[in-house]
Amino acid sequence: MQKDKKQLLLDAALKLFVEYGFHGTPTSLIAKEAGVANGTLFHYFKTKDELIVALYVDIKNRMAAYVFENAKGQATFKETVKEQYLASLFWAQDNQLQYRFAEQFKNSPYLSQIAPDEIEASVKPFHDMLRMGIKEGVIKSQPVELLFTIISSHAYGINQYFMSTNFSKAKQHQVISDSFEMLWAMLT
Amino acid sequence: MQKDKKQLLLDAALKLFVEYGFHGTPTSLIAKEAGVANGTLFHYFKTKDELIVALYVDIKNRMAAYVFENAKGQATFKETVKEQYLASLFWAQDNQLQYRFAEQFKNSPYLSQIAPDEIEASVKPFHDMLRMGIKEGVIKSQPVELLFTIISSHAYGINQYFMSTNFSKAKQHQVISDSFEMLWAMLT
Amino acid sequence: MQKDKKQLLLDAALKLFVEYGFHGTPTSLIAKEAGVANGTLFHYFKTKDELIVALYVDIKNRMAAYVFENAKGQATFKETVKEQYLASLFWAQDNQLQYRFAEQFKNSPYLSQIAPDEIEASVKPFHDMLRMGIKEGVIKSQPVELLFTIISSHAYGINQYFMSTNFSKAKQHQVISDSFEMLWAMLT
Amino acid sequence: MQKDKKQLLLDAALKLFVEYGFHGTPTSLIAKEAGVANGTLFHYFKTKDELIVALYVDIKNRMAAYVFENAKGQATFKETVKEQYLASLFWAQDNQLQYRFAEQFKNSPYLSQIAPDEIEASVKPFHDMLRMGIKEGVIKSQPVELLFTIISSHAYGINQYFMSTNFSKAKQHQVISDSFEMLWAMLT
DNA sequence: CATGAATGAGATTTCATTCAT
DNA sequence: GATGAATGAAATCTCATTCAT
């Protein structure tokens, strides 16, 4: 029994969007790559835009699930932050296509199609955690939005760096681990 | 005496690309917004792609010129880095459209139309400066590409933060200044 | 016990065709409105065209049955014509959707799908009646086709008039009755 | 110098719409018949709907102009009404395509795209004239909307009759003239 | 009988680009 | 240089119809 056609479409779309961009990828090509008929795409997604947004939401959820799964049950605050940071970067490493798609999406006019409270909800757990760290006096007392943005951007930078290098996985892990310590120096 | 039609087109394109994206902005709309005829656009730019790339290069150059102009003649290495960092963020603050256009461009398939050695050349001065800092033992001995990426991403994060807040200019300057100290703690 | 699915489909189609037109109404919408599955429509009607034609024929028959039922057994020729005229208008009043559907159908390329002899057959009783009236010297000696067309158009006009007014049923009956006398003046 | 491309498109559309109906006529066929490129149609009419409506308005205006031109300067009220009635029917005879298109349009959901006050304005001259006739005591005192509808429908019926016969022009003129007298008997 | 996922031909519409004026 | 009508390839999307379950 083969994969769901909806999933086949999402997979095909992901691959092609990353390679050719949203507008460089006709829906007909997505259908072809997925091995389904042209109209089938529109059976599952009312419009091309809806497909793009659905793909983003799907990826976002998968990544969040991965990060939380891998970072739960740490003893200290620092351990928790570190594991989340590492998990994010490991996930990005193992899901290059998804990561690059998400970056492309976030820098496109499509982002405005995500309801602001949905975005809000997705960052809340991180904000809450940072607030706790501040209350416990472990990290600097700064607005959590600022801290979160700085951490995210730092991770983003590391990823960009990896894209322009050809490191082994081991070396990448090393860099990630080092970079966290730099980040931590900044936060405390 | 009115502006050059070429400049009118670039101005219109910038505004519309930021609002609607590259593909959400037809050339006809750019021409209309610029107040010139449809075909005139193609006198100045052979293709739409050429316009997009020209706009990016133009913006890139203006920003670089601004940063170098404002950061020259500092006494110490830290002062030099700091002034460049501040100048970048001040420029982004004063040129929101240009900044957002550049971000969109960098996350699009158009980026590949910029020759790699052109990109190389534009970051070289920064790399050289960082190399000097390392040699002088002022900052950590890490690959300059990594250090540069981290600094750039940090600045990117601060900008993102400003976009979601409504700070006064004075408050923004405060945050920028503070954030540099955090960054510096990370680099040394 | 609920209605026959075929009837549910006809009802839904009637309502939607009048509101959106034949081509503005997808079969999927008809099925949805009828509360049945998409494919079910094609069990009962081989094609969409067949559904449209079937609906028209059904309506035509119901109207004819109504008119004949209500106009039978009149003493004089004038009484007979009058009762048929009244019955037609009363029926149209009570079956607005059906009436408007029929008008739309008659002014569409679908009309050509009704066999000419079927049309012939449906008007024959009226032609026969008029021929009798001429033979008896009650009405003008003119081609029955012309007389019938004039009578039908007259009724059509009255209906159009009602659509743009908001008369009570009583007032409508009054107008219908008056209008028949005007019509009769023309025929005799 | 050849005809305006816009006019070529209107001419082609008219012919094809009457033959195949609005929805049976693809825009590509209209362009082909007009001898212009596909996109040219959309240069002149933003949508297919806009073309359909524009065509109707154009036809409506031409007919009105014809009727008024041919019926002006009559001595009596009856003469005026008669000349307008005759002109309408002669116009329909000489402009079969236009007439049939207009009938199709009026019985379609497109009609609702004509602003009510535009419709109002087009019938006003006729209503005014009828009001005058009533005031002068020449015709029955009935609502002018009713009288106008009856006259229009009468003319419509005559036209329908002509479509199912094969009369010579002379014979048609004879019938039209006769039918006006029948109509007049009804109005007075 | 009934379903609804799947199809794919075809329709409308967009838009970068050209070119005669 | 400047114009804007004209182009036509290509994109998105619709929808009547089929068919395995």
Coordinates of C-alpha atoms (C1' of nucleotides) in Angstrom, one line a residue, chain D residues 5 36-37 39-40 43-44, chain F residues 4-10:
Chain D
K5 CA -9.7 45.3 -32.9
V36 CA -6.5 38.7 -32.9
A37 CA -4.3 37.1 -30.2
G39 CA -4.5 38.2 -24.8
T40 CA -5.8 41.0 -26.9
H43 CA -6.5 44.0 -23.2
Y44 CA -9.9 45.4 -24.1
Chain F
dG4 C1' 1.2 51.4 -25.1
dA5 C1' -1.3 48.1 -28.1
dA6 C1' -0.5 43.6 -29.1
dT7 C1' 1.2 39.1 -28.4
dG8 C1' 1.0 34.2 -27.0
dA9 C1' 3.1 31.0 -23.9
dA10 C1' 2.1 29.4 -19.8

